[in-house]
Amino acid sequence: MCIRDRVMPAQINGAASRAARPAARHRADSSSVNFQDLYKSLTITAKEIVDKINEKLSASLPDGVQSLKPEDVTPEATADRIVKGVVGLYSIYAKQNKGLEGEDLLISFIDTVKSGIDAGYSDAIGILENLGAFHYDGVREGLAKTRSLIDEKLAKFETEKRSELGLAPHKDTAPPKATSTTDKDATP
């Protein structure tokens, strides 16, 4: 066995070991720097989202979203507010559409309301996508749950209104089945 055969493996192992130490140190350094940068980035993004939401809602929420209580923004509370708001317009809709009555009035009202809710839901998806809000856990699911609850509450309103007006139950007034919230557009 020659000297080269005995020295080379030791030199190679030593060189590899020396080379690995700075690489390991570099990985540790870059991990902590990347984590700090990520945290800073998420903090800035969250603040930008809140600022944009506050800007969009400034007329109806002058103190900003920070003034809301957590229980005010659950899917259930949001769906309740939306449905109570729109069904409260039924009598006004009836006065504005004197040529309609009974089932025709109810169907027209429900169709109009659903069209408005569809537009609002699409707007909400667009706004939340533009803000980057769907990158946060639960946002997409909360939006889909809100929509599902709205649909259920509207179906219940229609059923109750049919009964109040002495109309036969409508076969399409059953609450819609919940769908997957993993859909890209969070559509129910």
mmCIF file of C-alpha atoms in Angstrom:
data_model
loop_
_atom_site.group_PDB
_atom_site.id
_atom_site.type_symbol
_atom_site.label_atom_id
_atom_site.label_comp_id
_atom_site.label_asym_id
_atom_site.label_seq_id
_atom_site.Cartn_x
_atom_site.Cartn_y
_atom_site.Cartn_z
ATOM 1 C CA MET A 1 0.000 0.000 0.000
ATOM 2 C CA CYS A 2 1.404 3.302 -0.911
ATOM 3 C CA ILE A 3 1.453 6.468 1.236
ATOM 4 C CA ARG A 4 -1.013 8.157 -1.093
ATOM 5 C CA ASP A 5 -3.614 5.474 -0.344
ATOM 6 C CA ARG A 6 -3.272 6.084 3.398
ATOM 7 C CA VAL A 7 -3.207 9.907 3.341
ATOM 8 C CA MET A 8 -5.876 10.644 0.746
ATOM 9 C CA PRO A 9 -8.894 9.212 2.606
ATOM 10 C CA ALA A 10 -7.924 11.120 5.763
ATOM 11 C CA GLN A 11 -7.400 14.328 3.821
ATOM 12 C CA ILE A 12 -10.643 13.862 1.939
ATOM 13 C CA ASN A 13 -12.614 13.140 5.131
ATOM 14 C CA GLY A 14 -11.036 16.120 6.893
ATOM 15 C CA ALA A 15 -11.719 18.428 3.979
ATOM 16 C CA ALA A 16 -15.309 17.220 3.740
ATOM 17 C CA SER A 17 -15.761 17.759 7.461
ATOM 18 C CA ARG A 18 -14.331 21.301 7.263
ATOM 19 C CA ALA A 19 -16.507 22.061 4.249
ATOM 20 C CA ALA A 20 -19.617 20.742 6.014
ATOM 21 C CA ARG A 21 -19.189 22.991 9.067
ATOM 22 C CA PRO A 22 -19.507 26.319 7.230
ATOM 23 C CA ALA A 23 -22.348 24.908 5.117
ATOM 24 C CA ALA A 24 -24.234 23.829 8.242
ATOM 25 C CA ARG A 25 -23.604 27.208 9.865
ATOM 26 C CA HIS A 26 -24.793 28.935 6.684
ATOM 27 C CA ARG A 27 -27.997 26.835 6.616
ATOM 28 C CA ALA A 28 -28.706 27.730 10.246
ATOM 29 C CA ASP A 29 -28.071 31.425 9.581
ATOM 30 C CA SER A 30 -30.204 31.509 6.457
ATOM 31 C CA SER A 31 -33.026 29.633 8.225
ATOM 32 C CA SER A 32 -33.258 32.187 11.000
ATOM 33 C CA VAL A 33 -32.974 35.106 8.574
ATOM 34 C CA ASN A 34 -35.615 33.591 6.317
ATOM 35 C CA PHE A 35 -37.919 32.976 9.282
ATOM 36 C CA GLN A 36 -37.517 36.561 10.438
ATOM 37 C CA ASP A 37 -38.135 37.844 6.910
ATOM 38 C CA LEU A 38 -41.187 35.613 6.597
ATOM 39 C CA TYR A 39 -42.587 36.853 9.920
ATOM 40 C CA LYS A 40 -41.965 40.462 8.935
ATOM 41 C CA SER A 41 -43.573 39.849 5.540
ATOM 42 C CA LEU A 42 -46.663 38.239 7.094
ATOM 43 C CA THR A 43 -46.986 41.071 9.598
ATOM 44 C CA ILE A 44 -46.818 43.664 6.821
ATOM 45 C CA THR A 45 -49.262 41.680 4.678
ATOM 46 C CA ALA A 46 -51.753 41.334 7.539
ATOM 47 C CA LYS A 47 -51.527 45.065 8.246
ATOM 48 C CA GLU A 48 -52.023 45.845 4.550
ATOM 49 C CA ILE A 49 -55.100 43.587 4.464
ATOM 50 C CA VAL A 50 -56.616 45.312 7.501
ATOM 51 C CA ASP A 51 -55.830 48.755 6.043
ATOM 52 C CA LYS A 52 -57.462 47.868 2.716
ATOM 53 C CA ILE A 53 -60.535 46.424 4.427
ATOM 54 C CA ASN A 54 -60.827 49.535 6.588
ATOM 55 C CA GLU A 55 -60.548 51.718 3.495
ATOM 56 C CA LYS A 56 -63.310 49.764 1.704
ATOM 57 C CA LEU A 57 -65.595 49.849 4.749
ATOM 58 C CA SER A 58 -64.850 53.368 5.971
ATOM 59 C CA ALA A 59 -68.387 54.642 5.288
ATOM 60 C CA SER A 60 -70.141 51.847 7.163
ATOM 61 C CA LEU A 61 -67.462 51.095 9.762
ATOM 62 C CA PRO A 62 -65.722 54.376 10.638
ATOM 63 C CA ASP A 63 -63.740 52.859 13.539
ATOM 64 C CA GLY A 64 -62.386 50.088 11.307
ATOM 65 C CA VAL A 65 -62.514 46.337 11.616
ATOM 66 C CA GLN A 66 -60.582 46.577 14.873
ATOM 67 C CA SER A 67 -63.814 47.843 16.486
ATOM 68 C CA LEU A 68 -65.637 44.584 15.686
ATOM 69 C CA LYS A 69 -66.064 41.907 18.291
ATOM 70 C CA PRO A 70 -65.025 38.395 17.211
ATOM 71 C CA GLU A 71 -68.613 37.164 17.611
ATOM 72 C CA ASP A 72 -69.764 39.836 15.107
ATOM 73 C CA VAL A 73 -67.824 38.295 12.227
ATOM 74 C CA THR A 74 -68.591 34.591 12.481
ATOM 75 C CA PRO A 75 -70.186 32.936 9.446
ATOM 76 C CA GLU A 76 -73.411 32.593 11.457
ATOM 77 C CA ALA A 77 -73.545 36.265 12.492
ATOM 78 C CA THR A 78 -72.657 37.438 8.992
ATOM 79 C CA ALA A 79 -75.304 35.218 7.375
ATOM 80 C CA ASP A 80 -77.899 36.426 9.892
ATOM 81 C CA ARG A 81 -77.166 40.085 9.115
ATOM 82 C CA ILE A 82 -77.298 39.551 5.371
ATOM 83 C CA VAL A 83 -80.532 37.546 5.390
ATOM 84 C CA LYS A 84 -82.283 39.804 7.902
ATOM 85 C CA GLY A 85 -81.312 42.780 5.771
ATOM 86 C CA VAL A 86 -82.601 41.382 2.503
ATOM 87 C CA VAL A 87 -85.802 39.759 3.780
ATOM 88 C CA GLY A 88 -86.620 43.028 5.508
ATOM 89 C CA LEU A 89 -86.961 44.481 2.005
ATOM 90 C CA TYR A 90 -89.804 42.139 0.995
ATOM 91 C CA SER A 91 -92.619 44.614 1.723
ATOM 92 C CA ILE A 92 -90.801 47.401 -0.136
ATOM 93 C CA TYR A 93 -90.238 45.054 -3.082
ATOM 94 C CA ALA A 94 -93.942 44.175 -3.059
ATOM 95 C CA LYS A 95 -94.910 47.897 -3.142
ATOM 96 C CA GLN A 96 -92.526 48.523 -6.035
ATOM 97 C CA ASN A 97 -93.884 45.543 -7.987
ATOM 98 C CA LYS A 98 -97.643 45.990 -7.667
ATOM 99 C CA GLY A 99 -98.223 43.906 -10.800
ATOM 100 C CA LEU A 100 -96.921 40.835 -8.979
ATOM 101 C CA GLU A 101 -98.629 38.986 -6.156
ATOM 102 C CA GLY A 102 -98.582 35.678 -4.329
ATOM 103 C CA GLU A 103 -96.195 33.107 -5.701
ATOM 104 C CA ASP A 104 -95.073 35.290 -8.610
ATOM 105 C CA LEU A 105 -94.080 38.060 -6.200
ATOM 106 C CA LEU A 106 -92.261 35.671 -3.871
ATOM 107 C CA ILE A 107 -90.368 33.948 -6.695
ATOM 108 C CA SER A 108 -89.395 37.291 -8.227
ATOM 109 C CA PHE A 109 -88.220 38.584 -4.857
ATOM 110 C CA ILE A 110 -86.191 35.444 -4.092
ATOM 111 C CA ASP A 111 -84.626 35.502 -7.583
ATOM 112 C CA THR A 112 -83.708 39.186 -7.181
ATOM 113 C CA VAL A 113 -82.269 38.622 -3.713
ATOM 114 C CA LYS A 114 -80.253 35.594 -4.831
ATOM 115 C CA SER A 115 -78.887 37.548 -7.777
ATOM 116 C CA GLY A 116 -77.734 40.316 -5.431
ATOM 117 C CA ILE A 117 -76.222 37.834 -3.014
ATOM 118 C CA ASP A 118 -74.416 36.070 -5.878
ATOM 119 C CA ALA A 119 -72.949 39.407 -6.971
ATOM 120 C CA GLY A 120 -71.925 40.284 -3.415
ATOM 121 C CA TYR A 121 -70.384 36.871 -2.889
ATOM 122 C CA SER A 122 -68.385 37.173 -6.112
ATOM 123 C CA ASP A 123 -67.251 40.644 -5.057
ATOM 124 C CA ALA A 124 -66.200 39.309 -1.652
ATOM 125 C CA ILE A 125 -64.170 36.526 -3.278
ATOM 126 C CA GLY A 126 -62.455 39.030 -5.573
ATOM 127 C CA ILE A 127 -61.670 41.433 -2.735
ATOM 128 C CA LEU A 128 -60.350 38.698 -0.465
ATOM 129 C CA GLU A 129 -58.244 37.225 -3.276
ATOM 130 C CA ASN A 130 -56.785 40.647 -4.094
ATOM 131 C CA LEU A 131 -55.971 41.186 -0.428
ATOM 132 C CA GLY A 132 -54.297 37.785 -0.212
ATOM 133 C CA ALA A 133 -56.672 36.764 2.573
ATOM 134 C CA PHE A 134 -57.134 33.231 1.227
ATOM 135 C CA HIS A 135 -53.541 32.508 2.253
ATOM 136 C CA TYR A 136 -54.742 32.451 5.865
ATOM 137 C CA ASP A 137 -56.315 29.340 7.373
ATOM 138 C CA GLY A 138 -60.068 29.402 7.656
ATOM 139 C CA VAL A 139 -60.861 32.389 5.438
ATOM 140 C CA ARG A 140 -62.008 30.413 2.403
ATOM 141 C CA GLU A 141 -63.876 27.933 4.598
ATOM 142 C CA GLY A 142 -65.555 30.740 6.556
ATOM 143 C CA LEU A 143 -66.704 32.387 3.351
ATOM 144 C CA ALA A 144 -68.127 29.118 2.014
ATOM 145 C CA LYS A 145 -69.874 28.422 5.325
ATOM 146 C CA THR A 146 -71.370 31.917 5.332
ATOM 147 C CA ARG A 147 -72.731 31.358 1.835
ATOM 148 C CA SER A 148 -74.179 27.983 2.782
ATOM 149 C CA LEU A 149 -75.893 29.494 5.833
ATOM 150 C CA ILE A 150 -77.303 32.336 3.725
ATOM 151 C CA ASP A 151 -78.780 29.825 1.288
ATOM 152 C CA GLU A 152 -80.307 27.811 4.157
ATOM 153 C CA LYS A 153 -81.808 30.914 5.771
ATOM 154 C CA LEU A 154 -83.250 32.147 2.474
ATOM 155 C CA ALA A 155 -84.815 28.728 1.869
ATOM 156 C CA LYS A 156 -86.333 28.884 5.362
ATOM 157 C CA PHE A 157 -87.676 32.399 4.681
ATOM 158 C CA GLU A 158 -89.233 31.216 1.430
ATOM 159 C CA THR A 159 -90.850 28.230 3.152
ATOM 160 C CA GLU A 160 -92.257 30.426 5.923
ATOM 161 C CA LYS A 161 -93.468 33.066 3.448
ATOM 162 C CA ARG A 162 -95.195 30.406 1.356
ATOM 163 C CA SER A 163 -96.986 29.151 4.439
ATOM 164 C CA GLU A 164 -97.940 32.720 5.446
ATOM 165 C CA LEU A 165 -99.305 33.395 1.932
ATOM 166 C CA GLY A 166 -101.155 30.054 1.834
ATOM 167 C CA LEU A 167 -98.999 28.756 -1.017
ATOM 168 C CA ALA A 168 -98.008 25.152 -1.547
ATOM 169 C CA PRO A 169 -94.472 24.306 -0.487
ATOM 170 C CA HIS A 170 -92.001 24.752 -3.293
ATOM 171 C CA LYS A 171 -89.954 21.697 -4.177
ATOM 172 C CA ASP A 172 -86.776 23.796 -4.581
ATOM 173 C CA THR A 173 -86.895 25.428 -1.147
ATOM 174 C CA ALA A 174 -84.886 22.703 0.572
ATOM 175 C CA PRO A 175 -81.602 24.060 1.878
ATOM 176 C CA PRO A 176 -78.748 23.405 -0.544
ATOM 177 C CA LYS A 177 -76.283 20.716 0.312
ATOM 178 C CA ALA A 178 -72.959 21.936 1.637
ATOM 179 C CA THR A 179 -70.085 21.522 -0.789
ATOM 180 C CA SER A 180 -66.374 21.252 -0.458
ATOM 181 C CA THR A 181 -64.621 24.377 0.726
ATOM 182 C CA THR A 182 -61.454 23.480 -1.111
ATOM 183 C CA ASP A 183 -62.805 24.838 -4.383
ATOM 184 C CA LYS A 184 -60.556 27.650 -5.620
ATOM 185 C CA ASP A 185 -63.403 30.160 -5.769
ATOM 186 C CA ALA A 186 -65.002 29.010 -2.503
ATOM 187 C CA THR A 187 -68.297 28.677 -4.270
ATOM 188 C CA PRO A 188 -70.957 26.637 -2.544
#
